[in-house]
Amino acid sequence: MSWSDMQPLLYNACLDTFFMVWWATVWAVVGGLPLGVLLVLTERGGQLQNAVVNKVISVVVNIGRSLPFVILMIALIPFTRFVIGTSIGPSAAVVPLAIGAIPFFARLVETSVREVDGGLVEAAQSMGGGTWTIVFKVLLPQSMPSLVAGLTNTVITVISYSAMAGALGAGGLGSVAITYGQQRFDTRFMIVTVVLIIVIVTLVQLIGDLAVRILSRRSSRANSPVRLLRLPGQRKPSEQTAKI
């Protein structure tokens, strides 16, 4: 097979991989972010301390993380067929990819949020901040660099999952590597697909690292509890002094 014949296959495979990774990552954030925050809020000493809820969420997350992705994808075939209408193709692969990525990202969110300085949380509480004020004004903004780093790791993990999903008819670069590289003994396809995956992962890592550095600088400049907790319409101390 000539290079001109390989190009359309590789191009379509890259589009399928981007499609799977994008939507799986979106659902990972939608599901994993609140789960991770709830794990912190419901733990002992948290703002919503609840041992039962914390234990249930923790068990579900642990089960989701412990299952190998190939086994998870096979086990979810009936559910995927019920949701999508088919268990083959990029759209069908998004379901197990998202379900596999949600608990992974949830644990990273939990770790990131737990690293926030407890002094800022105490300051927020002393200034009358409620639970959700603390979450959206302190915990999430202060943990944003770490959250972005965790999201970067999640995207890279989803890329590796999508390559494995290619073995079960999901499409993408993994499917091309298996169908044309392994089964047809064409090492060129194997080499090209591996190089493409490495390039994609490297670009994701570089973009994620750049975003983390930018957010870290901004976070260090806006590290005052008063600035973090100032509500809309609340006057700055200088304005209040001038009025008096």
Coordinates of N, CA, C and O in Angstrom, one line a residue, residues 20-113:
M20 N -13.6 10.8 19.8 CA -13.7 10.0 21.0 C -13.1 10.7 22.2 O -13.7 10.7 23.2
V21 N -11.9 11.2 22.0 CA -11.2 11.8 23.1 C -11.9 13.0 23.6 O -12.1 13.3 24.8
W22 N -12.4 13.9 22.7 CA -13.0 15.1 23.0 C -14.3 14.9 23.9 O -14.5 15.4 24.9
W23 N -15.2 14.0 23.3 CA -16.5 13.8 24.0 C -16.3 13.0 25.3 O -17.0 13.3 26.3
A24 N -15.4 12.1 25.3 CA -15.1 11.4 26.6 C -14.5 12.3 27.7 O -14.9 12.2 28.8
T25 N -13.7 13.2 27.2 CA -13.1 14.2 28.2 C -14.2 15.2 28.7 O -14.2 15.5 29.9
V26 N -15.1 15.6 27.8 CA -16.2 16.5 28.2 C -17.0 15.8 29.3 O -17.3 16.4 30.4
W27 N -17.4 14.5 29.1 CA -18.2 13.8 30.1 C -17.4 13.5 31.3 O -18.0 13.4 32.4
A28 N -16.1 13.3 31.2 CA -15.3 13.1 32.4 C -15.3 14.3 33.3 O -15.3 14.2 34.5
V29 N -15.2 15.5 32.7 CA -15.3 16.7 33.5 C -16.7 16.9 34.1 O -16.8 17.2 35.3
V30 N -17.7 16.7 33.3 CA -19.1 16.9 33.8 C -19.4 15.9 34.9 O -20.0 16.3 35.9
G31 N -18.9 14.7 34.8 CA -19.2 13.7 35.9 C -18.1 13.7 37.0 O -18.4 13.5 38.2
G32 N -16.9 13.8 36.6 CA -15.8 13.7 37.6 C -15.6 14.8 38.5 O -15.2 14.7 39.7
L33 N -15.8 16.1 38.0 CA -15.6 17.3 38.8 C -16.5 17.3 40.0 O -16.0 17.5 41.1
P34 N -17.8 17.2 39.8 CA -18.7 17.2 41.0 C -18.4 16.0 42.0 O -18.5 16.2 43.2
L35 N -18.1 14.8 41.4 CA -17.8 13.7 42.3 C -16.6 14.0 43.1 O -16.6 13.7 44.3
G36 N -15.6 14.5 42.5 CA -14.3 14.8 43.3 C -14.6 15.8 44.4 O -14.1 15.7 45.5
V37 N -15.3 16.9 44.0 CA -15.6 17.9 45.0 C -16.5 17.3 46.2 O -16.2 17.6 47.3
L38 N -17.4 16.5 45.8 CA -18.3 15.9 46.9 C -17.5 15.0 47.8 O -17.8 14.9 49.0
L39 N -16.5 14.3 47.2 CA -15.6 13.4 48.1 C -14.9 14.3 49.1 O -14.7 13.8 50.3
V40 N -14.5 15.5 48.8 CA -13.9 16.4 49.8 C -14.9 17.0 50.8 O -14.7 17.0 52.0
L41 N -16.0 17.4 50.2 CA -17.0 18.1 51.1 C -17.7 17.1 52.1 O -18.0 17.5 53.2
T42 N -17.8 15.8 51.7 CA -18.5 14.9 52.6 C -17.6 14.1 53.5 O -18.1 13.3 54.3
E43 N -16.3 14.3 53.4 CA -15.4 13.6 54.3 C -15.5 14.2 55.7 O -16.1 15.2 55.9
R44 N -14.8 13.5 56.6 CA -14.8 14.0 58.0 C -14.2 15.4 58.1 O -13.1 15.6 57.6
G45 N -15.0 16.3 58.7 CA -14.5 17.7 58.8 C -14.9 18.5 57.6 O -14.6 19.7 57.6
G46 N -15.5 18.0 56.6 CA -15.9 18.7 55.4 C -17.1 19.6 55.7 O -17.8 19.4 56.6
Q47 N -17.4 20.5 54.7 CA -18.5 21.3 54.9 C -19.9 20.6 54.8 O -20.9 21.0 55.3
L48 N -19.9 19.5 54.1 CA -21.1 18.7 54.0 C -20.8 17.3 54.6 O -21.2 16.3 54.0
Q49 N -20.2 17.2 55.7 CA -19.8 15.9 56.3 C -20.9 14.9 56.3 O -22.0 15.1 56.9
N50 N -20.7 13.8 55.6 CA -21.7 12.7 55.5 C -20.9 11.4 55.2 O -20.5 11.2 54.1
A51 N -20.7 10.6 56.2 CA -19.9 9.4 56.1 C -20.5 8.4 55.1 O -19.8 7.8 54.3
V52 N -21.9 8.3 55.1 CA -22.5 7.3 54.2 C -22.3 7.7 52.7 O -21.9 6.9 51.9
V53 N -22.6 9.0 52.4 CA -22.5 9.5 51.0 C -21.0 9.4 50.6 O -20.8 8.9 49.5
N54 N -20.1 9.8 51.5 CA -18.7 9.7 51.1 C -18.3 8.3 50.8 O -17.5 8.0 49.8
K55 N -18.7 7.3 51.6 CA -18.4 5.9 51.4 C -18.9 5.4 50.1 O -18.2 4.7 49.4
V56 N -20.2 5.7 49.8 CA -20.8 5.2 48.6 C -20.1 5.7 47.4 O -19.7 5.0 46.4
I57 N -19.8 7.1 47.3 CA -19.1 7.6 46.2 C -17.7 7.1 46.1 O -17.3 6.7 45.0
S58 N -17.0 6.9 47.2 CA -15.7 6.4 47.2 C -15.6 4.9 46.6 O -14.8 4.6 45.8
V59 N -16.6 4.1 47.0 CA -16.7 2.7 46.6 C -16.9 2.7 45.1 O -16.3 1.9 44.3
V60 N -17.9 3.5 44.6 CA -18.2 3.5 43.2 C -17.0 4.0 42.4 O -16.6 3.4 41.3
V61 N -16.3 5.0 42.8 CA -15.1 5.5 42.1 C -14.0 4.5 42.1 O -13.3 4.2 41.1
N62 N -13.8 3.8 43.2 CA -12.8 2.7 43.3 C -13.1 1.6 42.4 O -12.2 1.0 41.7
I63 N -14.3 1.2 42.3 CA -14.7 0.1 41.4 C -14.5 0.5 39.9 O -13.9 -0.2 39.1
G64 N -14.9 1.8 39.6 CA -14.6 2.2 38.2 C -13.2 2.3 37.8 O -12.8 2.0 36.7
R65 N -12.3 2.7 38.8 CA -10.9 2.8 38.5 C -10.2 1.4 38.5 O -9.2 1.3 37.8
S66 N -10.7 0.4 39.2 CA -10.0 -0.8 39.3 C -10.3 -1.7 38.1 O -9.5 -2.7 37.8
L67 N -11.3 -1.5 37.3 CA -11.6 -2.4 36.2 C -10.7 -2.1 35.0 O -10.6 -0.9 34.6
P68 N -10.0 -3.0 34.4 CA -9.3 -2.8 33.2 C -10.2 -2.3 32.1 O -11.4 -2.8 32.0
F69 N -9.7 -1.4 31.2 CA -10.6 -0.8 30.3 C -11.2 -1.7 29.3 O -12.4 -1.6 28.9
V70 N -10.5 -2.7 28.8 CA -11.0 -3.7 27.8 C -12.1 -4.5 28.4 O -13.2 -4.7 27.8
I71 N -12.0 -4.9 29.7 CA -13.1 -5.6 30.4 C -14.3 -4.7 30.6 O -15.4 -5.1 30.4
L72 N -14.0 -3.5 30.9 CA -15.1 -2.5 31.1 C -15.9 -2.3 29.8 O -17.1 -2.3 29.8
M73 N -15.2 -2.2 28.7 CA -15.8 -1.9 27.4 C -16.7 -3.1 27.0 O -17.8 -2.9 26.5
I74 N -16.2 -4.3 27.2 CA -16.9 -5.5 26.9 C -18.2 -5.6 27.8 O -19.3 -5.9 27.3
A75 N -18.0 -5.3 29.1 CA -19.1 -5.4 30.0 C -20.2 -4.4 29.7 O -21.4 -4.7 30.0
L76 N -19.8 -3.3 29.1 CA -20.8 -2.2 28.8 C -21.4 -2.3 27.4 O -22.2 -1.4 27.1
I77 N -21.1 -3.4 26.7 CA -21.7 -3.5 25.3 C -23.2 -3.4 25.3 O -23.8 -2.7 24.5
P78 N -23.9 -4.2 26.2 CA -25.4 -4.0 26.2 C -25.8 -2.6 26.5 O -26.8 -2.1 25.9
F79 N -25.2 -2.0 27.5 CA -25.6 -0.6 27.8 C -25.3 0.4 26.7 O -26.1 1.3 26.4
T80 N -24.1 0.2 26.1 CA -23.7 1.0 25.0 C -24.7 0.9 23.8 O -25.2 1.9 23.2
R81 N -25.1 -0.4 23.5 CA -26.1 -0.6 22.5 C -27.4 0.0 22.8 O -28.1 0.5 21.9
F82 N -27.8 0.0 24.1 CA -29.1 0.6 24.5 C -29.0 2.1 24.3 O -30.0 2.7 23.9
V83 N -27.9 2.7 24.7 CA -27.8 4.2 24.6 C -27.6 4.7 23.2 O -28.3 5.7 22.8
I84 N -26.7 4.1 22.5 CA -26.3 4.6 21.2 C -27.0 3.9 20.0 O -27.3 4.5 19.0
G85 N -27.4 2.7 20.2 CA -28.1 1.9 19.2 C -27.1 0.9 18.5 O -27.5 0.1 17.7
T86 N -25.8 1.0 18.8 CA -24.8 0.1 18.3 C -23.7 0.1 19.3 O -23.5 1.0 20.1
S87 N -22.9 -1.0 19.2 CA -21.7 -1.1 20.0 C -20.4 -1.0 19.3 O -19.3 -1.2 19.8
I88 N -20.5 -0.5 18.0 CA -19.3 -0.4 17.1 C -19.3 1.0 16.6 O -20.3 1.7 16.3
G89 N -18.0 1.5 16.5 CA -17.8 2.9 16.0 C -17.4 3.9 17.0 O -17.5 3.6 18.2
P90 N -16.9 5.0 16.6 CA -16.5 6.1 17.5 C -17.5 6.5 18.5 O -17.2 6.7 19.7
S91 N -18.8 6.7 18.0 CA -19.8 7.2 18.9 C -20.1 6.2 20.0 O -20.3 6.6 21.2
A92 N -20.1 4.9 19.7 CA -20.3 3.9 20.7 C -19.2 3.8 21.7 O -19.4 3.6 22.9
A93 N -18.0 4.1 21.2 CA -16.8 4.0 22.1 C -16.8 5.1 23.1 O -16.1 5.0 24.2
V94 N -17.5 6.2 22.9 CA -17.5 7.3 23.8 C -18.1 6.9 25.2 O -17.7 7.4 26.2
V95 N -19.1 6.0 25.1 CA -19.8 5.6 26.4 C -18.8 4.9 27.3 O -18.6 5.4 28.5
P96 N -18.1 3.8 27.0 CA -17.2 3.2 27.9 C -16.0 4.1 28.2 O -15.4 4.1 29.3
L97 N -15.5 4.9 27.2 CA -14.4 5.8 27.5 C -14.8 6.8 28.6 O -14.0 7.1 29.5
A98 N -16.0 7.4 28.5 CA -16.4 8.4 29.5 C -16.6 7.7 30.8 O -16.2 8.3 31.9
I99 N -17.2 6.5 30.9 CA -17.4 5.9 32.1 C -16.1 5.5 32.8 O -15.9 5.5 34.0
G100 N -15.1 5.1 32.0 CA -13.8 4.8 32.5 C -13.0 6.0 33.0 O -12.2 5.9 33.9
A101 N -13.3 7.2 32.3 CA -12.5 8.4 32.6 C -13.1 9.1 33.8 O -12.3 9.8 34.5
I102 N -14.4 9.0 34.0 CA -15.0 9.8 35.1 C -14.4 9.5 36.5 O -14.0 10.4 37.2
P103 N -14.4 8.2 36.9 CA -13.7 7.9 38.2 C -12.3 8.3 38.3 O -11.8 8.7 39.4
F104 N -11.6 8.1 37.2 CA -10.1 8.5 37.1 C -10.0 10.0 37.4 O -9.2 10.4 38.3
F105 N -10.8 10.8 36.7 CA -10.7 12.3 36.9 C -11.2 12.7 38.3 O -10.7 13.6 38.9
A106 N -12.2 12.0 38.8 CA -12.8 12.3 40.1 C -11.7 12.2 41.2 O -11.7 13.1 42.1
R107 N -10.9 11.2 41.2 CA -9.8 11.0 42.2 C -8.8 12.1 42.1 O -8.3 12.6 43.0
L108 N -8.5 12.5 40.8 CA -7.5 13.6 40.6 C -8.1 14.9 41.2 O -7.4 15.8 41.7
V109 N -9.4 15.1 40.9 CA -10.1 16.3 41.5 C -10.0 16.3 43.0 O -9.8 17.4 43.6
E110 N -10.3 15.2 43.6 CA -10.3 15.1 45.0 C -8.9 15.5 45.6 O -8.8 16.2 46.5
T111 N -7.9 14.9 45.0 CA -6.5 15.2 45.4 C -6.2 16.7 45.3 O -5.6 17.4 46.1
S112 N -6.6 17.3 44.1 CA -6.3 18.7 43.9 C -7.1 19.6 44.9 O -6.5 20.6 45.4
V113 N -8.3 19.4 45.1 CA -9.1 20.2 46.0 C -8.6 20.1 47.4 O -8.6 21.1 48.2

